[in-house]
């Protein structure tokens, strides 16, 4: 590990207990910064309501830390929108945001569009499939942004148990993202959860970043933030344990392909050879190939979008 990363780990990796909630709240009141929490959601009726309920109770009503709580529904076929709204979130449908640009499927697409329907100086993203959710996932990662003006992006770190066994990372993280980062962006080798969906950042940083539309958004954002803001502007906070719905192996393969392509674009912006992934499923005739397209589209920095610039002027 680079000496720079060892130093960073000692100075930019914290625990949620390092910044008590009252200290964070005092910093918010002193600086006047506002906080938006965004949950990208697709068919998450089982969990989204509990997450919204905890955030509202603990961080809106009990203490006034969160100013805006938004669920962006990316086309759910279940009751995600109704459950989220009943729990107290403002629900916005992806396709109603920036209709001039037709929406494409993908988590990164939703995060990118959320910049247009939020107002906070700090934006905190939280996945909508978390179970046994704790408000620490929000307060922990916005804390450094409120108390330290030199920090621009904070990732949550946590244990991720699988089938009852403790673990520090997800399968795609360990098999794809961590090797890529260690080999090509060793300054980022200190991140425990580089692909984690819980992170907070200053709007001024997010609006300057391109957004991969799919699963590559977290890796792309981390690499681009490093280049734009530098390692000392990045940090991570231990918030405990993350429990969520696990994907099957083939879904993980598609995630890994999108992440690899995101890295490839940032390494060389080279020629696209084959933006597809073939996997195999057994049927009555044996193993049948199934080919899936790999997310390769990226949205430009939001500051380049006319509607966003007009909103800022207004």
XYZ file of C-alpha atoms in Angstrom:
314
model
C 0.000 0.000 0.000
C 1.245 3.493 -0.825
C 2.535 5.587 2.067
C 0.045 8.244 0.979
C -2.795 5.775 1.450
C -1.530 4.656 4.854
C -1.518 8.293 5.944
C -4.986 8.780 4.471
C -6.327 5.778 6.362
C -5.032 7.247 9.614
C -6.468 10.721 8.984
C -9.566 10.251 6.782
C -11.143 7.009 8.030
C -13.448 7.504 10.977
C -16.144 5.847 13.032
C -19.656 7.213 13.341
C -18.937 7.642 17.066
C -16.167 10.160 16.315
C -18.760 12.853 15.596
C -21.697 12.797 18.011
C -24.995 13.879 16.549
C -25.121 17.105 18.565
C -21.707 18.127 17.223
C -22.892 17.490 13.674
C -26.080 19.442 14.260
C -24.158 22.364 15.750
C -21.895 22.433 12.689
C -24.933 22.457 10.415
C -26.491 25.349 12.265
C -23.194 27.259 12.313
C -22.479 26.835 8.584
C -26.055 27.006 7.310
C -25.562 24.056 4.956
C -28.618 22.100 3.877
C -28.871 18.333 3.415
C -30.871 16.327 0.903
C -31.209 12.544 1.257
C -31.967 10.663 -1.960
C -33.137 7.051 -2.198
C -33.034 5.600 -5.723
C -35.710 2.911 -5.771
C -36.938 0.184 -8.095
C -39.465 -2.306 -6.703
C -38.449 -1.851 -3.063
C -41.849 -1.743 -1.348
C -40.669 -4.175 1.348
C -37.883 -1.941 2.648
C -38.202 1.658 1.425
C -40.914 2.592 3.926
C -38.878 1.521 6.957
C -35.836 3.477 5.742
C -37.866 6.633 5.157
C -39.560 6.241 8.533
C -36.252 5.991 10.401
C -34.739 9.011 8.644
C -37.814 11.159 9.250
C -38.154 10.158 12.892
C -34.479 10.383 13.843
C -33.094 13.107 11.580
C -36.045 15.334 10.689
C -38.396 15.278 13.677
C -36.112 14.376 16.598
C -33.237 16.556 15.390
C -33.397 18.892 12.350
C -30.454 17.466 10.417
C -32.072 16.424 7.117
C -33.841 19.171 5.184
C -35.144 17.146 2.260
C -35.973 13.448 1.852
C -36.608 12.333 -1.721
C -37.321 8.916 -3.213
C -36.716 8.762 -6.963
C -38.727 5.880 -8.409
C -37.135 4.519 -11.557
C -40.167 2.627 -12.837
C -41.368 0.346 -10.050
C -44.182 -2.088 -10.782
C -44.983 -2.614 -7.108
C -46.140 -0.139 -4.426
C -42.736 1.479 -3.867
C -44.024 4.997 -4.550
C -47.109 4.653 -2.375
C -45.188 3.147 0.544
C -42.456 5.801 0.372
C -44.963 8.654 0.222
C -46.991 7.239 3.115
C -43.815 7.069 5.209
C -43.151 10.766 4.582
C -40.836 11.029 1.576
C -41.343 13.247 -1.431
C -41.591 10.831 -4.337
C -40.455 11.843 -7.817
C -40.671 9.581 -10.838
C -37.523 9.352 -12.925
C -39.288 9.979 -16.241
C -40.705 13.308 -15.075
C -37.219 14.728 -14.469
C -35.597 16.379 -17.476
C -38.062 14.866 -19.995
C -36.129 16.457 -22.864
C -33.570 13.666 -22.456
C -35.265 10.229 -22.588
C -34.395 8.199 -19.505
C -32.537 4.906 -19.720
C -32.579 2.109 -17.129
C -29.911 2.217 -14.450
C -29.092 3.407 -10.973
C -26.624 6.051 -12.155
C -29.307 7.578 -14.355
C -31.530 8.094 -11.301
C -28.737 9.594 -9.195
C -27.806 12.007 -11.987
C -31.382 13.200 -12.428
C -31.833 13.605 -8.674
C -29.563 16.657 -8.785
C -32.342 18.481 -10.635
C -35.040 17.783 -8.038
C -33.071 18.435 -4.850
C -31.825 21.647 -3.288
C -29.373 20.589 -0.594
C -25.794 21.799 -0.439
C -24.917 18.243 0.592
C -26.554 15.250 -1.081
C -26.640 11.901 0.675
C -27.455 8.774 -1.338
C -28.900 5.700 0.392
C -29.899 2.446 -1.296
C -33.558 1.536 -0.827
C -33.098 -2.199 -0.169
C -31.431 -1.951 3.248
C -32.828 -3.939 6.181
C -32.542 -3.094 9.882
C -31.651 0.423 8.790
C -29.926 2.821 11.176
C -29.909 6.615 10.959
C -26.130 6.333 11.454
C -25.904 5.582 7.740
C -26.911 9.188 7.093
C -25.510 11.123 10.045
C -22.218 9.245 9.869
C -21.416 10.206 6.296
C -22.711 13.773 6.320
C -20.828 14.535 9.544
C -17.371 15.078 8.013
C -18.860 17.285 5.286
C -20.428 19.534 7.919
C -17.430 19.704 10.246
C -14.551 19.779 7.754
C -14.698 22.173 4.774
C -11.846 20.294 3.103
C -13.895 17.119 2.663
C -15.987 16.795 -0.505
C -17.122 13.157 -0.617
C -17.629 10.563 2.130
C -18.299 6.856 1.623
C -19.861 4.621 4.251
C -17.927 1.516 5.229
C -19.420 -1.478 6.995
C -19.453 -5.241 7.336
C -21.562 -7.032 4.734
C -22.652 -10.447 6.034
C -23.552 -13.100 3.457
C -25.531 -16.189 4.465
C -24.810 -15.453 8.111
C -21.051 -15.113 7.628
C -19.359 -11.826 8.385
C -17.480 -10.117 5.585
C -15.995 -6.756 4.775
C -16.972 -6.509 1.145
C -19.436 -7.636 -1.484
C -18.544 -10.244 -4.048
C -18.250 -7.794 -6.963
C -16.165 -5.503 -4.781
C -13.639 -8.209 -3.946
C -13.508 -9.886 -7.364
C -13.677 -6.848 -9.636
C -13.571 -3.378 -8.084
C -10.817 -3.835 -5.510
C -8.339 -5.411 -7.957
C -9.049 -2.665 -10.501
C -8.516 0.106 -7.977
C -5.362 -1.410 -6.509
C -3.788 -1.902 -9.926
C -4.874 1.270 -11.696
C -5.819 3.807 -9.007
C -3.764 2.733 -5.969
C -4.590 5.989 -4.185
C -8.101 4.588 -3.772
C -6.957 1.256 -2.344
C -7.876 2.360 1.182
C -11.627 2.414 0.551
C -13.295 -0.469 2.356
C -16.527 -0.243 0.359
C -15.732 1.448 -2.973
C -18.994 0.203 -4.505
C -21.200 0.921 -1.499
C -24.412 2.788 -2.298
C -24.319 4.953 0.823
C -22.248 8.105 0.365
C -22.586 11.859 0.667
C -20.996 14.643 -1.314
C -21.104 18.355 -1.846
C -23.355 19.465 -4.680
C -20.490 21.526 -6.057
C -18.541 18.302 -6.667
C -21.409 16.141 -7.918
C -22.540 18.654 -10.516
C -19.082 18.553 -12.128
C -18.928 14.756 -12.483
C -20.086 12.578 -15.377
C -22.468 9.817 -14.228
C -22.296 6.311 -15.708
C -25.957 5.416 -16.094
C -25.718 1.916 -14.615
C -23.864 -0.072 -11.977
C -20.554 1.596 -12.774
C -21.667 4.850 -11.154
C -19.984 4.300 -7.782
C -16.592 3.335 -9.184
C -16.739 6.071 -11.806
C -17.657 8.694 -9.237
C -14.826 7.677 -6.918
C -12.200 7.753 -9.671
C -13.446 11.042 -11.109
C -13.657 12.656 -7.659
C -10.054 11.642 -6.998
C -8.924 13.341 -10.195
C -11.039 16.429 -9.650
C -10.687 17.013 -5.903
C -7.713 14.921 -4.757
C -7.416 12.140 -2.190
C -7.531 14.426 0.844
C -11.003 15.602 -0.191
C -12.288 12.016 0.143
C -13.075 10.127 3.338
C -14.925 7.135 4.766
C -16.867 6.448 7.959
C -17.587 3.121 9.662
C -21.344 2.874 10.268
C -21.523 -0.744 11.419
C -23.296 -3.508 9.496
C -25.184 -3.351 6.200
C -27.922 -5.893 5.515
C -29.694 -5.965 2.193
C -31.078 -8.190 -0.545
C -28.341 -10.144 -2.326
C -28.229 -10.589 -6.087
C -27.752 -13.946 -7.806
C -24.503 -14.836 -9.518
C -25.577 -13.864 -13.006
C -26.790 -10.436 -11.902
C -23.420 -9.956 -10.216
C -21.720 -10.868 -13.484
C -23.597 -8.109 -15.276
C -22.688 -5.664 -12.527
C -19.024 -6.650 -12.818
C -19.064 -6.149 -16.583
C -20.503 -2.640 -16.222
C -17.908 -1.776 -13.581
C -15.080 -3.094 -15.728
C -16.300 -1.044 -18.689
C -16.497 2.073 -16.524
C -12.882 1.512 -15.489
C -11.844 0.843 -19.079
C -13.328 4.127 -20.260
C -11.404 6.010 -17.603
C -8.163 4.222 -18.369
C -8.022 4.840 -22.060
C -11.275 6.082 -23.575
C -10.359 3.442 -26.135
C -12.302 1.706 -28.858
C -15.297 -0.276 -27.696
C -14.802 -3.845 -28.847
C -17.898 -5.615 -27.607
C -20.251 -3.936 -25.127
C -22.024 -7.188 -24.249
C -21.757 -10.077 -21.811
C -22.832 -13.645 -22.591
C -23.850 -15.882 -19.701
C -25.302 -19.388 -19.633
C -28.476 -20.836 -18.164
C -29.466 -24.499 -18.199
C -32.691 -25.440 -19.963
C -34.115 -28.759 -21.234
C -31.623 -28.799 -24.110
C -28.546 -28.051 -22.013
C -26.804 -24.747 -21.434
C -28.361 -21.890 -23.365
C -26.485 -18.626 -23.955
C -28.031 -15.376 -22.822
C -26.413 -12.141 -23.981
C -26.874 -8.857 -22.133
C -25.788 -5.390 -23.166
C -23.264 -3.701 -20.856
C -23.992 -0.164 -19.689
C -21.644 2.130 -21.597
C -23.567 5.391 -21.720
C -22.660 8.225 -19.382
C -24.481 11.419 -18.554
C -22.464 14.655 -18.775
C -21.698 16.818 -15.739
C -24.942 18.443 -14.605
C -23.440 21.926 -14.942
C -23.550 21.364 -18.709
C -27.331 20.869 -18.709
C -29.262 24.032 -19.616
C -32.221 23.268 -17.336
C -29.911 22.902 -14.349
C -28.155 26.187 -15.111
C -31.528 27.935 -15.438
C -32.646 26.556 -12.081
C -29.485 27.832 -10.402
C -30.074 31.322 -11.785
C -33.689 31.262 -10.636
